[in-house]
JSON list of C-alpha atoms in Angstrom, two decimals:
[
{"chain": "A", "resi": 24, "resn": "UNK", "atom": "CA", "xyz": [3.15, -8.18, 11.02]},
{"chain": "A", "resi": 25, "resn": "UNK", "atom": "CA", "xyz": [4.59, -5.01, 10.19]},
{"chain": "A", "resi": 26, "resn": "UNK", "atom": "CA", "xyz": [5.03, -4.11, 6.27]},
{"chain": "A", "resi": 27, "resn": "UNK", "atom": "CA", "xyz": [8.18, -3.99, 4.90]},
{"chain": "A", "resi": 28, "resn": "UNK", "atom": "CA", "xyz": [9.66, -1.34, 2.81]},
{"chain": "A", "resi": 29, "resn": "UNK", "atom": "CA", "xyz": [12.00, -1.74, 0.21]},
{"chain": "A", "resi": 30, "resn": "UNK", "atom": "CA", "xyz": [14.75, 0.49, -1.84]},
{"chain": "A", "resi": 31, "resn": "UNK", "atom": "CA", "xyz": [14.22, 0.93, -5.55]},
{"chain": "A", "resi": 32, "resn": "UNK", "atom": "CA", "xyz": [13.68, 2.72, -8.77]},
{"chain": "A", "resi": 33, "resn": "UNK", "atom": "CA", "xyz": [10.01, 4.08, -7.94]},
{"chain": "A", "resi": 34, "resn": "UNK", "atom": "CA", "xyz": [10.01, 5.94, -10.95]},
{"chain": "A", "resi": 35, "resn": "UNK", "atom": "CA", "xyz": [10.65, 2.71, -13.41]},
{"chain": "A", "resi": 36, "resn": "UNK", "atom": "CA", "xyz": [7.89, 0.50, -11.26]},
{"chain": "A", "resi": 37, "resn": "UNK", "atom": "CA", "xyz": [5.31, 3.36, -11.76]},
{"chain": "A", "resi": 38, "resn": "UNK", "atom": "CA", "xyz": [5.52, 3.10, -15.36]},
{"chain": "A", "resi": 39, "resn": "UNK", "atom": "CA", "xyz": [5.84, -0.45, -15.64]},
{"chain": "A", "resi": 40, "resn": "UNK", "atom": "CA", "xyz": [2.46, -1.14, -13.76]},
{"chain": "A", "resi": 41, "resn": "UNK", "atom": "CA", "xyz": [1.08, 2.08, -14.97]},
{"chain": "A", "resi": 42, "resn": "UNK", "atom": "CA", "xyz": [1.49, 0.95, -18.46]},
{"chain": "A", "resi": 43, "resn": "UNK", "atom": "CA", "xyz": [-0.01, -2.75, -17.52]},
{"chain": "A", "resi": 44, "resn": "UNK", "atom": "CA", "xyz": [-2.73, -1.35, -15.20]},
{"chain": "A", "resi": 45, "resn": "UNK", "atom": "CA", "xyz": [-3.51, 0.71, -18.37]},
{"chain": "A", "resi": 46, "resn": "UNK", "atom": "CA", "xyz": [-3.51, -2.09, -21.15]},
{"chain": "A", "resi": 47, "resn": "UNK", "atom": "CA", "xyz": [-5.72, -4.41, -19.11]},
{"chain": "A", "resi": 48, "resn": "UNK", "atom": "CA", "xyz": [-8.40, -1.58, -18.55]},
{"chain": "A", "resi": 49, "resn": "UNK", "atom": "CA", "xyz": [-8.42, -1.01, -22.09]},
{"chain": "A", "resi": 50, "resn": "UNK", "atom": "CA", "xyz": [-8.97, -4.19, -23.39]},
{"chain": "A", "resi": 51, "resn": "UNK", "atom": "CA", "xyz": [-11.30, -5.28, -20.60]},
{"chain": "A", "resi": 52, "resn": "UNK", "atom": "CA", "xyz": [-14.59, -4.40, -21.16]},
{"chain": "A", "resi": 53, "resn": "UNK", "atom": "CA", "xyz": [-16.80, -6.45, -19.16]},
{"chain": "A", "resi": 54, "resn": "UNK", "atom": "CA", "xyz": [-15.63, -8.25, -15.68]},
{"chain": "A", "resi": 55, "resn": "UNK", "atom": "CA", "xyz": [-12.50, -6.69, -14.05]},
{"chain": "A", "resi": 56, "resn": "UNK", "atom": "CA", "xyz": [-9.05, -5.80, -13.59]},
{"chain": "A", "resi": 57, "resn": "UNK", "atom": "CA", "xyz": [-7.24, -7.06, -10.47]},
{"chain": "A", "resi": 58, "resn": "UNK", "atom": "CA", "xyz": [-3.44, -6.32, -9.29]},
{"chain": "A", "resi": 59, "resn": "UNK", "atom": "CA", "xyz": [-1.60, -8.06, -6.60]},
{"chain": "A", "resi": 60, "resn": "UNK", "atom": "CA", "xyz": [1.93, -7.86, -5.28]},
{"chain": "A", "resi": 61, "resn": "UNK", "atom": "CA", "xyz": [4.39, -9.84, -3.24]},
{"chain": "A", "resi": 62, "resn": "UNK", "atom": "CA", "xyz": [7.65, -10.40, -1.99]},
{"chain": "A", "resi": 63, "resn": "UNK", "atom": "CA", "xyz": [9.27, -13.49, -2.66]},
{"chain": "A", "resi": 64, "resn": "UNK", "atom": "CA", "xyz": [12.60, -14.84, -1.33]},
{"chain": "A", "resi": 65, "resn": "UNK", "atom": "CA", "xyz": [14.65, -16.63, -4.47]},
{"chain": "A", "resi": 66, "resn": "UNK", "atom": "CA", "xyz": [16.72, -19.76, -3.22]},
{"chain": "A", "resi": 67, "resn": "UNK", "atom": "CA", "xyz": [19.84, -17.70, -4.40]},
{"chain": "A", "resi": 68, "resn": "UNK", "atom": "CA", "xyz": [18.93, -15.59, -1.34]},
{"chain": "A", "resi": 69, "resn": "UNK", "atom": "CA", "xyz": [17.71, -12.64, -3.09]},
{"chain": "A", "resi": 70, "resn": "UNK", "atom": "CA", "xyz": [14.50, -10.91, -2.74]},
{"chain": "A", "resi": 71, "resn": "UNK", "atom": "CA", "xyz": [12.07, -10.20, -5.94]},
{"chain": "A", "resi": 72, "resn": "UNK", "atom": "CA", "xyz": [8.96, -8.16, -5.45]},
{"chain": "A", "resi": 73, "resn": "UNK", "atom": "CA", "xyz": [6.38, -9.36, -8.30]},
{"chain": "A", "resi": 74, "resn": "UNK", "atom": "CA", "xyz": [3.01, -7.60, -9.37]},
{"chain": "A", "resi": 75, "resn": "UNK", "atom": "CA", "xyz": [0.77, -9.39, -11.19]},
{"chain": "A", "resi": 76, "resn": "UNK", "atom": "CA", "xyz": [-1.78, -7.72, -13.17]},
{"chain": "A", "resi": 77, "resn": "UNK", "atom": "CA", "xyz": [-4.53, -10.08, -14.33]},
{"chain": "A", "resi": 78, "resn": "UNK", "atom": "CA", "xyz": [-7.59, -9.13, -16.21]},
{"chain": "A", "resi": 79, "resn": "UNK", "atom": "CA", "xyz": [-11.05, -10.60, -18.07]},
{"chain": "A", "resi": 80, "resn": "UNK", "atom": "CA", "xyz": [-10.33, -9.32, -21.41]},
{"chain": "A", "resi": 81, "resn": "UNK", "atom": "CA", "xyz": [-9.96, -11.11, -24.51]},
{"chain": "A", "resi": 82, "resn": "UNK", "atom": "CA", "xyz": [-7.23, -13.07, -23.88]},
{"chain": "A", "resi": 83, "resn": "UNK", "atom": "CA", "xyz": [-4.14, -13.20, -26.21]},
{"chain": "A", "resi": 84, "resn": "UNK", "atom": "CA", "xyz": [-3.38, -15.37, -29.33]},
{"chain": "A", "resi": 85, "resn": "UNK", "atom": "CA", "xyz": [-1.12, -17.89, -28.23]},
{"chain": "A", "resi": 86, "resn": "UNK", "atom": "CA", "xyz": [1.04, -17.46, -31.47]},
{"chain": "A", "resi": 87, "resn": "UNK", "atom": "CA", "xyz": [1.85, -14.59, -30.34]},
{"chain": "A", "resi": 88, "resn": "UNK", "atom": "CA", "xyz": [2.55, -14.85, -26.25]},
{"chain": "A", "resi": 89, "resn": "UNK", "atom": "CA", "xyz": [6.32, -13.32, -27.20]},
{"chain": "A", "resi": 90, "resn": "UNK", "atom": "CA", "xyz": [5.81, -11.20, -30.15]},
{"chain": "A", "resi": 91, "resn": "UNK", "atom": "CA", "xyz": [3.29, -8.58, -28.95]},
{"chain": "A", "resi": 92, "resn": "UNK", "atom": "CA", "xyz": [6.45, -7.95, -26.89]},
{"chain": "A", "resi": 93, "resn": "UNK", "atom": "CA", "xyz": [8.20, -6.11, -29.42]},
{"chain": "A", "resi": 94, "resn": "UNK", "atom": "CA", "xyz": [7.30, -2.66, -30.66]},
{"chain": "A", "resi": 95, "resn": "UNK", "atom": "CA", "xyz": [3.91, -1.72, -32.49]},
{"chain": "A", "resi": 96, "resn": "UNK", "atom": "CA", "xyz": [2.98, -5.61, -32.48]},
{"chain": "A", "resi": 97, "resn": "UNK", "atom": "CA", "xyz": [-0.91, -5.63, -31.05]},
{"chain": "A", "resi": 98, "resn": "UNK", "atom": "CA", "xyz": [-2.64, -9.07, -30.74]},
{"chain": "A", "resi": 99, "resn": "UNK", "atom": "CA", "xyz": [-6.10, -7.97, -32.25]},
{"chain": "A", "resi": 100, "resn": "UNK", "atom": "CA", "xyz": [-5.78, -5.21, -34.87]},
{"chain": "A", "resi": 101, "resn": "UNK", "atom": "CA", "xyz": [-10.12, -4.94, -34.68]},
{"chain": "A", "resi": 102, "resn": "UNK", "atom": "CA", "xyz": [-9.44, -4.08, -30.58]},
{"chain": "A", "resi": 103, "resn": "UNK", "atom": "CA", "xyz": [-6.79, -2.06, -31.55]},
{"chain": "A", "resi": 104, "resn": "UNK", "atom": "CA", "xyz": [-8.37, 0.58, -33.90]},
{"chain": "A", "resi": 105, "resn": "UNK", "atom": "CA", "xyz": [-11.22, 0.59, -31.32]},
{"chain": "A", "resi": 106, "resn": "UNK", "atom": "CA", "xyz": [-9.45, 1.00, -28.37]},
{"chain": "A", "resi": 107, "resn": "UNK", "atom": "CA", "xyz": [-6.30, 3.10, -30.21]},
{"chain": "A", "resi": 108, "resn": "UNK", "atom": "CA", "xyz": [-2.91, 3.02, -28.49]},
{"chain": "A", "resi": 109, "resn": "UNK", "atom": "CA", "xyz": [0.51, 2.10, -30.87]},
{"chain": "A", "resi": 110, "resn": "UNK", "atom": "CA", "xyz": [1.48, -1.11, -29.47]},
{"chain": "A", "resi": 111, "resn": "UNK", "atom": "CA", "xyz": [4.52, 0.36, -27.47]},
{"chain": "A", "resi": 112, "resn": "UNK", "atom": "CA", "xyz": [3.12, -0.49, -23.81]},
{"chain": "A", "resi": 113, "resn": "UNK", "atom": "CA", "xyz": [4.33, -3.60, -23.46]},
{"chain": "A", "resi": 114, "resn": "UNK", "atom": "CA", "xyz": [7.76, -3.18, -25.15]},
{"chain": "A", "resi": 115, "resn": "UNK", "atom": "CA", "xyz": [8.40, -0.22, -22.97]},
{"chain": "A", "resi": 116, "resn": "UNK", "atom": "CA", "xyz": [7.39, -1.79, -19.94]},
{"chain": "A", "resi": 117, "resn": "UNK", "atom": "CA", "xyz": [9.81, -5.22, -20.99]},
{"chain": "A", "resi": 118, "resn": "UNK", "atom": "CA", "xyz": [12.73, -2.60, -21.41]},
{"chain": "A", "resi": 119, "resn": "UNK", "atom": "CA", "xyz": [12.10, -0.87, -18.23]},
{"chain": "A", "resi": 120, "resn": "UNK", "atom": "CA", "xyz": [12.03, -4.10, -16.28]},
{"chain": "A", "resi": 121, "resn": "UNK", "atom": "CA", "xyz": [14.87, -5.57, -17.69]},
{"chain": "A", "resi": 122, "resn": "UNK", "atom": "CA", "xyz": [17.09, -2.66, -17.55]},
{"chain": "A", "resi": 123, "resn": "UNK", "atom": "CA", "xyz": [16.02, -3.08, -13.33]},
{"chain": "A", "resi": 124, "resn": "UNK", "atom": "CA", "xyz": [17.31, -6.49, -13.55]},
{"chain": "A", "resi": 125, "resn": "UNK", "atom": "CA", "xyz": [13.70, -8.02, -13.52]},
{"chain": "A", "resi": 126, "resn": "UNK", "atom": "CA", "xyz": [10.96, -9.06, -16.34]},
{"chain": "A", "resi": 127, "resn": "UNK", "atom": "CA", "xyz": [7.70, -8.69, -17.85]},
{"chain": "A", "resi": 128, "resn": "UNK", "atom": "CA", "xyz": [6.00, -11.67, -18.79]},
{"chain": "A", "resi": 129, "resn": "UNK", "atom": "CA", "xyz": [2.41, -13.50, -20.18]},
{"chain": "A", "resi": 130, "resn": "UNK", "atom": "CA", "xyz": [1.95, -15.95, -17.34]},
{"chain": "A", "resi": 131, "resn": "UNK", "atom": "CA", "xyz": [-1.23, -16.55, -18.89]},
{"chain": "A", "resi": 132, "resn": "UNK", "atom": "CA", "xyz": [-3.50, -15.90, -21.46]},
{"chain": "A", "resi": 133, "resn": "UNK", "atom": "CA", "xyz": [-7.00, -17.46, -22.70]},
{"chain": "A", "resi": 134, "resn": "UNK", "atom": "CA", "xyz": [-10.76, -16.89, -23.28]},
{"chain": "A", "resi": 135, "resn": "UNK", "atom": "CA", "xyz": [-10.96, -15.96, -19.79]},
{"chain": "A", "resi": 136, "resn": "UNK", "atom": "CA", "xyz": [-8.15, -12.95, -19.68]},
{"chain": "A", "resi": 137, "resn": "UNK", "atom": "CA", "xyz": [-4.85, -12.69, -19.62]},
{"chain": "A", "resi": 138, "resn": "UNK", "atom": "CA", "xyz": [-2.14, -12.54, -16.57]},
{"chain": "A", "resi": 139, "resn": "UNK", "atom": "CA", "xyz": [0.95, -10.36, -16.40]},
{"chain": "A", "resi": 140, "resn": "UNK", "atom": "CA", "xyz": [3.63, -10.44, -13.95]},
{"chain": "A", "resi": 141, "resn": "UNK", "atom": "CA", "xyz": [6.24, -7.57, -13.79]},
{"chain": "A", "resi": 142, "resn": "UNK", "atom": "CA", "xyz": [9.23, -9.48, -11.25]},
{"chain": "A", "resi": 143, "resn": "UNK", "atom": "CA", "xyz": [12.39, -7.22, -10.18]},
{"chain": "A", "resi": 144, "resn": "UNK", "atom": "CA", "xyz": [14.92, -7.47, -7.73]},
{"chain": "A", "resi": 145, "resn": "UNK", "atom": "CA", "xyz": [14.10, -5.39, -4.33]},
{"chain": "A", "resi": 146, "resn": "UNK", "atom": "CA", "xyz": [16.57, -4.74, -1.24]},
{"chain": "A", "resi": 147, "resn": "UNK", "atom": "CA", "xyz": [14.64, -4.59, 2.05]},
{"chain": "A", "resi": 148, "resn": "UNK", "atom": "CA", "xyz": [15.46, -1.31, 3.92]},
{"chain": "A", "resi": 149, "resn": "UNK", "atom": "CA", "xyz": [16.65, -2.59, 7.14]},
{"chain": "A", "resi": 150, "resn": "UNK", "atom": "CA", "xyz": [17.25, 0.93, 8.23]},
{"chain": "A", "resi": 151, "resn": "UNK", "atom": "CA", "xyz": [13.59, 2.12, 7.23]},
{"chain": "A", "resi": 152, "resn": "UNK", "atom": "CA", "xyz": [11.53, 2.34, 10.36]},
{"chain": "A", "resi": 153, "resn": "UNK", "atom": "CA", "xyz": [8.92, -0.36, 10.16]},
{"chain": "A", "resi": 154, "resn": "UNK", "atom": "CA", "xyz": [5.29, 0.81, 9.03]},
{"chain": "A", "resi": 155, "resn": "UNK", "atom": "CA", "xyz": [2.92, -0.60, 11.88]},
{"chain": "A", "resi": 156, "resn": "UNK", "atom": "CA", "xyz": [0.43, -3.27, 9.98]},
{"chain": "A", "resi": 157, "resn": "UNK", "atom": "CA", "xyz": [-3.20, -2.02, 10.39]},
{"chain": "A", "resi": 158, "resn": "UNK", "atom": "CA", "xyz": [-5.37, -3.67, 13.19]},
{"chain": "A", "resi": 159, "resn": "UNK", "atom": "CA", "xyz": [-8.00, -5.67, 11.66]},
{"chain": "A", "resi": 160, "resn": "UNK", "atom": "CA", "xyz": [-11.28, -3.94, 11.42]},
{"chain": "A", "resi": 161, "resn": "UNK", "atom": "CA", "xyz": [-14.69, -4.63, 9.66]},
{"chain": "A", "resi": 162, "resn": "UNK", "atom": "CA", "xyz": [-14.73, -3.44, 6.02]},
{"chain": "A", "resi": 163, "resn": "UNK", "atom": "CA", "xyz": [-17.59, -2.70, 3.62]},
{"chain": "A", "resi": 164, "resn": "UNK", "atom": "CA", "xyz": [-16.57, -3.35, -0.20]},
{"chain": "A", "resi": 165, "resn": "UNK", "atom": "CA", "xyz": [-18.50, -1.86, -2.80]},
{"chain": "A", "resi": 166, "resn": "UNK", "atom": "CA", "xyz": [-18.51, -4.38, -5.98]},
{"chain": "A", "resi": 167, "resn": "UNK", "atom": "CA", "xyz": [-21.06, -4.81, -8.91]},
{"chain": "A", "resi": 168, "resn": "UNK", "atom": "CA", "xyz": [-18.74, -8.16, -9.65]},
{"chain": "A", "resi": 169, "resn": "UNK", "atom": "CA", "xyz": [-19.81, -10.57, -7.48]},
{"chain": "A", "resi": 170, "resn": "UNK", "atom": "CA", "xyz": [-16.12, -12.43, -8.21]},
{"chain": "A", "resi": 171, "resn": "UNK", "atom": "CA", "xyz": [-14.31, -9.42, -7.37]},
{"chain": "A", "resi": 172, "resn": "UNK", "atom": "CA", "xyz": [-16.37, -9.03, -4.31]},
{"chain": "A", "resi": 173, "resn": "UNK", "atom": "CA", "xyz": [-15.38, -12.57, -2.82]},
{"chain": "A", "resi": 174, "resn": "UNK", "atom": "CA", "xyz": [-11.91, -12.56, -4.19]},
{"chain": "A", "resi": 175, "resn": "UNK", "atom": "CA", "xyz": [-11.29, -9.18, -1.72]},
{"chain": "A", "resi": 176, "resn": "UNK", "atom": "CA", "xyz": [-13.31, -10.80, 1.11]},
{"chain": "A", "resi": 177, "resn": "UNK", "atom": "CA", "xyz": [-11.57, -13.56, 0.77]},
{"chain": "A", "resi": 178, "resn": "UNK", "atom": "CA", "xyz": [-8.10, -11.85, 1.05]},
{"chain": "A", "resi": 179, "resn": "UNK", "atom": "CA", "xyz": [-9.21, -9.50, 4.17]},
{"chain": "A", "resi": 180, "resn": "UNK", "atom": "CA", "xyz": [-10.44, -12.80, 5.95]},
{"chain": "A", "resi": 181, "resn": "UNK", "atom": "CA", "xyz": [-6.98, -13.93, 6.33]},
{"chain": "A", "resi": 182, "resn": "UNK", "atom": "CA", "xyz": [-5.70, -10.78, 7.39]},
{"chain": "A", "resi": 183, "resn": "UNK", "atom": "CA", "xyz": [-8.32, -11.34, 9.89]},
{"chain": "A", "resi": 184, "resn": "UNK", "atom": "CA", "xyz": [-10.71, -8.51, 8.35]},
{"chain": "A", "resi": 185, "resn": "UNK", "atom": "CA", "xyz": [-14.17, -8.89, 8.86]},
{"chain": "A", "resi": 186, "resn": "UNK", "atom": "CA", "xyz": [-16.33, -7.68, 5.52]},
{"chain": "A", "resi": 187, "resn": "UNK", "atom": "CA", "xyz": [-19.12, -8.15, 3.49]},
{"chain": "A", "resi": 188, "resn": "UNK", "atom": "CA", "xyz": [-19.47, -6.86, -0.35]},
{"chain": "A", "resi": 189, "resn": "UNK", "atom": "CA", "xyz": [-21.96, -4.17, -1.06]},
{"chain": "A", "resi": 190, "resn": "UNK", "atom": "CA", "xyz": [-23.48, -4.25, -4.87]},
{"chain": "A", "resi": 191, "resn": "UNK", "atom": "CA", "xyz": [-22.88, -0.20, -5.12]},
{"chain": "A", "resi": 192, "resn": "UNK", "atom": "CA", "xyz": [-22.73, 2.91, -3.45]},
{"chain": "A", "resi": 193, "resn": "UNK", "atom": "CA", "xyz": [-26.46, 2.99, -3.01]},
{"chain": "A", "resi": 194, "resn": "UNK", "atom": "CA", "xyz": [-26.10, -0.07, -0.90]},
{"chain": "A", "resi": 195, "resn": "UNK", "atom": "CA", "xyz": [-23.64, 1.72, 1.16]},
{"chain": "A", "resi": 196, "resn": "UNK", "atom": "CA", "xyz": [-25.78, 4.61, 2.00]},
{"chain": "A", "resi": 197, "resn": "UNK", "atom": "CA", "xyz": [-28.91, 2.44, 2.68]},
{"chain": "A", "resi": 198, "resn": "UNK", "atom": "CA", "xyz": [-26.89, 0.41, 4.88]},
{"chain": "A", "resi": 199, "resn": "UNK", "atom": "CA", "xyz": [-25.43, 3.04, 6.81]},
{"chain": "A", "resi": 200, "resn": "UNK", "atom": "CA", "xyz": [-28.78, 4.95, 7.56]},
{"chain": "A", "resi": 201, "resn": "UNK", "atom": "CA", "xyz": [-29.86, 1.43, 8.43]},
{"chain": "A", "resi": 202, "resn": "UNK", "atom": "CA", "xyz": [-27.16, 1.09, 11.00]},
{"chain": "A", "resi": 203, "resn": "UNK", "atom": "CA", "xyz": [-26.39, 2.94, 13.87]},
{"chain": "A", "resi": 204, "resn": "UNK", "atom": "CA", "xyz": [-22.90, 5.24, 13.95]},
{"chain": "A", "resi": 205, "resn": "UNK", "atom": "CA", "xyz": [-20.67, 3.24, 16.07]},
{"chain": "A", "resi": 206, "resn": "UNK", "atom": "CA", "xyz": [-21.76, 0.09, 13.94]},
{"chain": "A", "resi": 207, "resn": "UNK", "atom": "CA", "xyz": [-20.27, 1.55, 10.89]},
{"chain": "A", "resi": 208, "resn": "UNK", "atom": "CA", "xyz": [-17.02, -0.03, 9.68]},
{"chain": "A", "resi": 209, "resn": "UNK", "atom": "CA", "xyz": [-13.63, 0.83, 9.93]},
{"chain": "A", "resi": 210, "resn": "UNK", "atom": "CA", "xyz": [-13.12, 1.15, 5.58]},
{"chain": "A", "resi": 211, "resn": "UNK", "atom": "CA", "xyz": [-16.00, 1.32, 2.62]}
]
């Protein structure tokens, strides 16, 4: 259907997933980042958006799931002086969410990655005009991580995209001299 837009502090969610977008990448350095976000309707009536950043890094020490929540408290000092940063992400981005009424959390952590979700409280803008949903095309994705690759095909196939994962942009090219124009697809 149509997407739905909601009123809040743009500003505040920038920086929240900015700074989580951020810490992921910078721990992560083999395999991949991914984000996802959704509305979800509480049974109080009240609508929470929630984007979940989950990545393939090294996964978090479960001693300390709630401490690397508080200021210049890192899980892995080694990662740390390699990577650099001051430990303040996370703490900022807690504050931030809370003082929006929502919450940053470890939903989970291991030898596979960790999983953050950043939840808040939206208001759907009744009054906004409604921003048409995009006709389902055919897609070309362009992903050296196999698992990446199927996890986005996956997701277009129930929007009733039509895709197929590409290894790089090489690929691409190859494919489109390959192909005639009007074959093309809609989105590389």
């Amino acid at each position: 259907g149509d997407a739905t837009q909601v009123l809040g502090d743009a500003a505040r969610v920038r920086q929240v997933v900015t700074n989580l977008v951020a810490n992921a990448i910078k721990f992560t350095e083999r395999g991949h980042v991914t984000l996802t976000a959704e509305l979800l309707a509480g049974a109080d009536g009240r609508t929470r958006a929630v984007v979940r950043i989950d990545d393939t890094g090294p996964g978090i020490d479960t001693a300390l799931h709630e401490r690397i929540f508080e200021a210049f408290v890192q899980g892995d000092a080694s990662l740390t002086r390699q990577h650099g940063g001051s430990g303040l992400g996370l703490a900022i981005s807690r504050r931030l969410a809370q003082a929006m009424g929502g919450d940053v959390t470890l939903e989970r952590s291991g030898v596979a990655g960790s999983t953050f979700a950043f939840t808040w409280p939206v208001q759907i803008d009744a009054a906004a005009p409604r921003l048409p949903a995009v006709a389902p095309g055919t897609a070309w994705l362009v992903s050296s991580q196999a698992e990446s690759g199927q996890w986005f095909t996956r997701r277009l196939t129930r929007t009733g995209w039509r895709s197929e994962t590409l290894p790089n942009v090489a690929a691409v090219i190859a494919r489109a001299r390959a192909e005639p124009a009007a074959s093309w697809p809609d989105v590389v």
